[in-house]
Amino acid sequence: MTYRFLSALALIAALATPALADEPGPGGSKPPVAKTGEEVYRTYCQACHMADAKGATGAGTFPALAKNERLGTTAYAAYIVANGKGGMPWFKDMLSKDQAQALLGYLRTHYGNNYKEPVTAADVEAFGQKPTR
Amino acid sequence: MEAGRGMPTRRQMLHAIGLMGGTAAIYQMMTTFGHAAETRFPGPPNLSGARKGSSVIVLGAGLAGMLAAYELEKAGYKVQILEYQGRPGGRNWSIYGGDKITEMGGATQNVGFAKGNYLNPGPWRIPHHHKTLLHYCKAFGVALEPFIQFNHNAYVHNTDAFGGAPQRYRMLAADFEGGVAELLGKAIDQKALDTKLTGEDVDRLKEALRSWGMLDQDMRYTKGLRSSSHRGFDLPPGGGVNGAPKPSDLLPFDEVVKSGIASNMAFFMNDEFQTTMFQPVGGMGKIGEGFARQVGRLVTYNAKVTKLMQDKTGVSVSYADTVKGGAMTAKADFCVCTIPLTVLSQIETNLSEKKQAAIAAVPYSNSVKIGLEMRRRFWEEDQDIFGGHSFTNQEIGLISYPNNNFFQDGPAVLLGAFASGPGGYRLAGMTPEQRIEAALAQGSVFHPEQYRKEFLNGASVSWNRTPWVMGCCARWNEDTRREHYQELVALEDRIVLAGEHASYVGCWMEGSLLSSLDAITRLHKRALEA
């Protein structure tokens, strides 16, 4: 096979969804692109941390982000969102830099958090370039 | 799941090559990469000869835990199981009318499905080569029936192709294959493909492309009876005076490619998604019930484990009764712990630092499933769709049609969403009512006339908000596998972990069972050596 043909194959393969588990399939399951910090929170975070950011407890606990002193350290919060912690997955390949910046800025100034210092581009260096859709 | 997106895996590469290059190419690639057998199940373990009086405590009455209990009891151990829920089965679960679902965050749903209808919120299909699971289904009297995995007549929808109009799978697949075959044929004629092929090889390959892609004598994919015999007719063959068929128009090739149909075709080539697939008669939860018929008497329900400790003399498990209240302690010589890592990582243990690091290193995937009960089987009656899936790139991911009770009158439940990744998070963050509305709005793209009109009621499960697992499945990647997997599965003195998270068959029931058998085999050996 020629090199060109092989690259065409690789392109097609790249579009296919890997099957590492029982999963929906190749469609994608894509939400509307979240732009503001609140939209990012509603789309990705409140599934676990809840709409009021107070978290919840079952057999274990999803921590509250409301009145959470750890949000006072932007680098820490950015690290957790990018890389995950325990059962929480990494979001650095799901959120863009813009989305992460907006999200962290939103969380630091809502739900009883009052950290006025803005989140900078350097804080969200770990995140992807593009929105997920 | 998302982790691998954008980067072709070995498996995808093989599929893409197999799809386009045929068996010779795939054989070559397989020899290069190494070929895996279909199953790793050697048969039931036949453990025996446990020391008199030795005991095992199993944490979790999911499939891994119940299998461990079953085989260890047979081997002669005294076994008890602690389970957080009030039911056995774990993620092996079916939801029926009359059930109540309570999520983390407090939202509750009272399921209104008619008798006999159900939603499988977790596992829902069984590959024919998951032989451990099939073995125990047979042994425990769980009846299986076909799961209609592949339906050529279902739809594929992509918001970016055909102006958002869904197309039948077979039309897209036939037109993709026809278009690719024609292009490859041209490439061969222009000597742009492969200089190593002999003239004879080239002739054979061209004939293969012609018959695979339904090309005409001139190696062109054109409108006609030949292409229509794959993609469907405008007017199908009939009888008598007007019996002659009319061929159908081809879809524009650029739109066909844009629809992403190649990914759908590759999806069905994944070894775990190939036919034949099975489902239990009456709901996936029948498997958990089958296991519970064997070991249900050993289970203490509503037991929330709060502490797991071991020392030279044995294992001590502290737990709280979540219904009656009160703190208890259970002791045993050994422990098989199948608690999901999301939860186990928050329980106090005296396991080694390395083990605790492994337990805390594996995040969980997300997933939402939504069941919609419809007044009648309009997909069968109006669209000739019998089982299988219609795919979409909207949040719901797909809708899937019931695989049982074909042609029957009365309400039926279809799967209105199987969403993971970004769309799954958004649906999970909604209230149950909002999820149903989203599922109706998005699913209507396939059945605009009937979807809302025939809707009766619905139920949804967000795995993130499911209190006893707080996620869907363990998400390993190459780094965590390298750094933590062996440590996670290693027997540590008297405690061993088991479950889908302790396997390479992640998110499948087969993985939890294979993990369990491996864990108890090592535990038994250790117990005899003690």
PDB file of N, CA and C in Angstrom, chain B residues 198-230:
ATOM      1  N   THR B 198       0.741  -8.464  -8.185  1.00  0.00           N
ATOM      2  CA  THR B 198       0.900  -8.984  -9.545  1.00  0.00           C
ATOM      3  C   THR B 198      -0.354  -8.647 -10.344  1.00  0.00           C
ATOM      4  N   GLY B 199      -0.276  -8.809 -11.639  1.00  0.00           N
ATOM      5  CA  GLY B 199      -1.432  -8.561 -12.489  1.00  0.00           C
ATOM      6  C   GLY B 199      -2.622  -9.403 -12.067  1.00  0.00           C
ATOM      7  N   GLU B 200      -2.336 -10.633 -11.674  1.00  0.00           N
ATOM      8  CA  GLU B 200      -3.408 -11.543 -11.232  1.00  0.00           C
ATOM      9  C   GLU B 200      -4.050 -11.030  -9.933  1.00  0.00           C
ATOM     10  N   ASP B 201      -3.189 -10.595  -9.022  1.00  0.00           N
ATOM     11  CA  ASP B 201      -3.685 -10.024  -7.758  1.00  0.00           C
ATOM     12  C   ASP B 201      -4.605  -8.843  -8.036  1.00  0.00           C
ATOM     13  N   VAL B 202      -4.170  -7.998  -8.931  1.00  0.00           N
ATOM     14  CA  VAL B 202      -4.941  -6.797  -9.260  1.00  0.00           C
ATOM     15  C   VAL B 202      -6.315  -7.185  -9.805  1.00  0.00           C
ATOM     16  N   ASP B 203      -6.348  -8.170 -10.672  1.00  0.00           N
ATOM     17  CA  ASP B 203      -7.633  -8.613 -11.225  1.00  0.00           C
ATOM     18  C   ASP B 203      -8.542  -9.136 -10.122  1.00  0.00           C
ATOM     19  N   ARG B 204      -7.945  -9.935  -9.238  1.00  0.00           N
ATOM     20  CA  ARG B 204      -8.741 -10.492  -8.141  1.00  0.00           C
ATOM     21  C   ARG B 204      -9.278  -9.386  -7.229  1.00  0.00           C
ATOM     22  N   LEU B 205      -8.413  -8.422  -6.933  1.00  0.00           N
ATOM     23  CA  LEU B 205      -8.817  -7.325  -6.054  1.00  0.00           C
ATOM     24  C   LEU B 205      -9.928  -6.506  -6.702  1.00  0.00           C
ATOM     25  N   LYS B 206      -9.810  -6.263  -7.990  1.00  0.00           N
ATOM     26  CA  LYS B 206     -10.850  -5.487  -8.672  1.00  0.00           C
ATOM     27  C   LYS B 206     -12.182  -6.236  -8.655  1.00  0.00           C
ATOM     28  N   GLU B 207     -12.117  -7.540  -8.851  1.00  0.00           N
ATOM     29  CA  GLU B 207     -13.351  -8.325  -8.812  1.00  0.00           C
ATOM     30  C   GLU B 207     -13.939  -8.303  -7.389  1.00  0.00           C
ATOM     31  N   ALA B 208     -13.056  -8.359  -6.408  1.00  0.00           N
ATOM     32  CA  ALA B 208     -13.523  -8.293  -5.013  1.00  0.00           C
ATOM     33  C   ALA B 208     -14.209  -6.956  -4.744  1.00  0.00           C
ATOM     34  N   LEU B 209     -13.609  -5.880  -5.216  1.00  0.00           N
ATOM     35  CA  LEU B 209     -14.202  -4.554  -5.015  1.00  0.00           C
ATOM     36  C   LEU B 209     -15.549  -4.459  -5.721  1.00  0.00           C
ATOM     37  N   ARG B 210     -15.613  -5.045  -6.906  1.00  0.00           N
ATOM     38  CA  ARG B 210     -16.853  -4.983  -7.685  1.00  0.00           C
ATOM     39  C   ARG B 210     -17.987  -5.706  -6.952  1.00  0.00           C
ATOM     40  N   SER B 211     -17.668  -6.874  -6.399  1.00  0.00           N
ATOM     41  CA  SER B 211     -18.740  -7.634  -5.754  1.00  0.00           C
ATOM     42  C   SER B 211     -19.045  -7.097  -4.355  1.00  0.00           C
ATOM     43  N   TRP B 212     -18.052  -6.566  -3.688  1.00  0.00           N
ATOM     44  CA  TRP B 212     -18.262  -6.001  -2.345  1.00  0.00           C
ATOM     45  C   TRP B 212     -19.036  -4.685  -2.429  1.00  0.00           C
ATOM     46  N   GLY B 213     -18.627  -3.817  -3.351  1.00  0.00           N
ATOM     47  CA  GLY B 213     -19.233  -2.490  -3.445  1.00  0.00           C
ATOM     48  C   GLY B 213     -20.418  -2.426  -4.390  1.00  0.00           C
ATOM     49  N   MET B 214     -20.822  -3.557  -4.957  1.00  0.00           N
ATOM     50  CA  MET B 214     -21.941  -3.607  -5.904  1.00  0.00           C
ATOM     51  C   MET B 214     -21.707  -2.665  -7.093  1.00  0.00           C
ATOM     52  N   LEU B 215     -20.461  -2.703  -7.623  1.00  0.00           N
ATOM     53  CA  LEU B 215     -20.140  -1.880  -8.793  1.00  0.00           C
ATOM     54  C   LEU B 215     -20.664  -2.555 -10.055  1.00  0.00           C
ATOM     55  N   ASP B 216     -20.852  -1.757 -11.098  1.00  0.00           N
ATOM     56  CA  ASP B 216     -21.299  -2.328 -12.374  1.00  0.00           C
ATOM     57  C   ASP B 216     -20.095  -2.849 -13.161  1.00  0.00           C
ATOM     58  N   GLN B 217     -20.343  -3.306 -14.400  1.00  0.00           N
ATOM     59  CA  GLN B 217     -19.271  -3.899 -15.206  1.00  0.00           C
ATOM     60  C   GLN B 217     -18.130  -2.914 -15.451  1.00  0.00           C
ATOM     61  N   ASP B 218     -18.447  -1.615 -15.438  1.00  0.00           N
ATOM     62  CA  ASP B 218     -17.423  -0.592 -15.674  1.00  0.00           C
ATOM     63  C   ASP B 218     -16.775  -0.121 -14.376  1.00  0.00           C
ATOM     64  N   MET B 219     -16.974  -0.876 -13.304  1.00  0.00           N
ATOM     65  CA  MET B 219     -16.397  -0.522 -11.990  1.00  0.00           C
ATOM     66  C   MET B 219     -16.947   0.800 -11.461  1.00  0.00           C
ATOM     67  N   ARG B 220     -18.206   1.083 -11.788  1.00  0.00           N
ATOM     68  CA  ARG B 220     -18.822   2.311 -11.274  1.00  0.00           C
ATOM     69  C   ARG B 220     -19.964   1.952 -10.335  1.00  0.00           C
ATOM     70  N   TYR B 221     -20.122   2.765  -9.304  1.00  0.00           N
ATOM     71  CA  TYR B 221     -21.238   2.584  -8.375  1.00  0.00           C
ATOM     72  C   TYR B 221     -22.365   3.480  -8.857  1.00  0.00           C
ATOM     73  N   THR B 222     -23.387   2.884  -9.403  1.00  0.00           N
ATOM     74  CA  THR B 222     -24.444   3.662 -10.044  1.00  0.00           C
ATOM     75  C   THR B 222     -25.815   3.222  -9.542  1.00  0.00           C
ATOM     76  N   LYS B 223     -26.798   4.068  -9.787  1.00  0.00           N
ATOM     77  CA  LYS B 223     -28.185   3.724  -9.488  1.00  0.00           C
ATOM     78  C   LYS B 223     -28.597   2.536 -10.347  1.00  0.00           C
ATOM     79  N   GLY B 224     -29.179   1.535  -9.726  1.00  0.00           N
ATOM     80  CA  GLY B 224     -29.602   0.361 -10.484  1.00  0.00           C
ATOM     81  C   GLY B 224     -30.042  -0.737  -9.538  1.00  0.00           C
ATOM     82  N   LEU B 225     -30.478  -1.844 -10.107  1.00  0.00           N
ATOM     83  CA  LEU B 225     -30.962  -2.947  -9.278  1.00  0.00           C
ATOM     84  C   LEU B 225     -29.836  -3.517  -8.431  1.00  0.00           C
ATOM     85  N   ARG B 226     -28.608  -3.451  -8.989  1.00  0.00           N
ATOM     86  CA  ARG B 226     -27.466  -4.002  -8.271  1.00  0.00           C
ATOM     87  C   ARG B 226     -27.184  -3.204  -6.983  1.00  0.00           C
ATOM     88  N   SER B 227     -27.062  -1.913  -7.086  1.00  0.00           N
ATOM     89  CA  SER B 227     -26.823  -1.120  -5.874  1.00  0.00           C
ATOM     90  C   SER B 227     -28.040  -1.178  -4.943  1.00  0.00           C
ATOM     91  N   SER B 228     -29.235  -1.188  -5.548  1.00  0.00           N
ATOM     92  CA  SER B 228     -30.438  -1.208  -4.707  1.00  0.00           C
ATOM     93  C   SER B 228     -30.575  -2.499  -3.902  1.00  0.00           C
ATOM     94  N   SER B 229     -29.985  -3.574  -4.406  1.00  0.00           N
ATOM     95  CA  SER B 229     -30.092  -4.829  -3.661  1.00  0.00           C
ATOM     96  C   SER B 229     -29.326  -4.754  -2.345  1.00  0.00           C
ATOM     97  N   HIS B 230     -28.453  -3.775  -2.178  1.00  0.00           N
ATOM     98  CA  HIS B 230     -27.828  -3.536  -0.869  1.00  0.00           C
ATOM     99  C   HIS B 230     -28.502  -2.390  -0.118  1.00  0.00           C
TER     100      HIS B 230
END
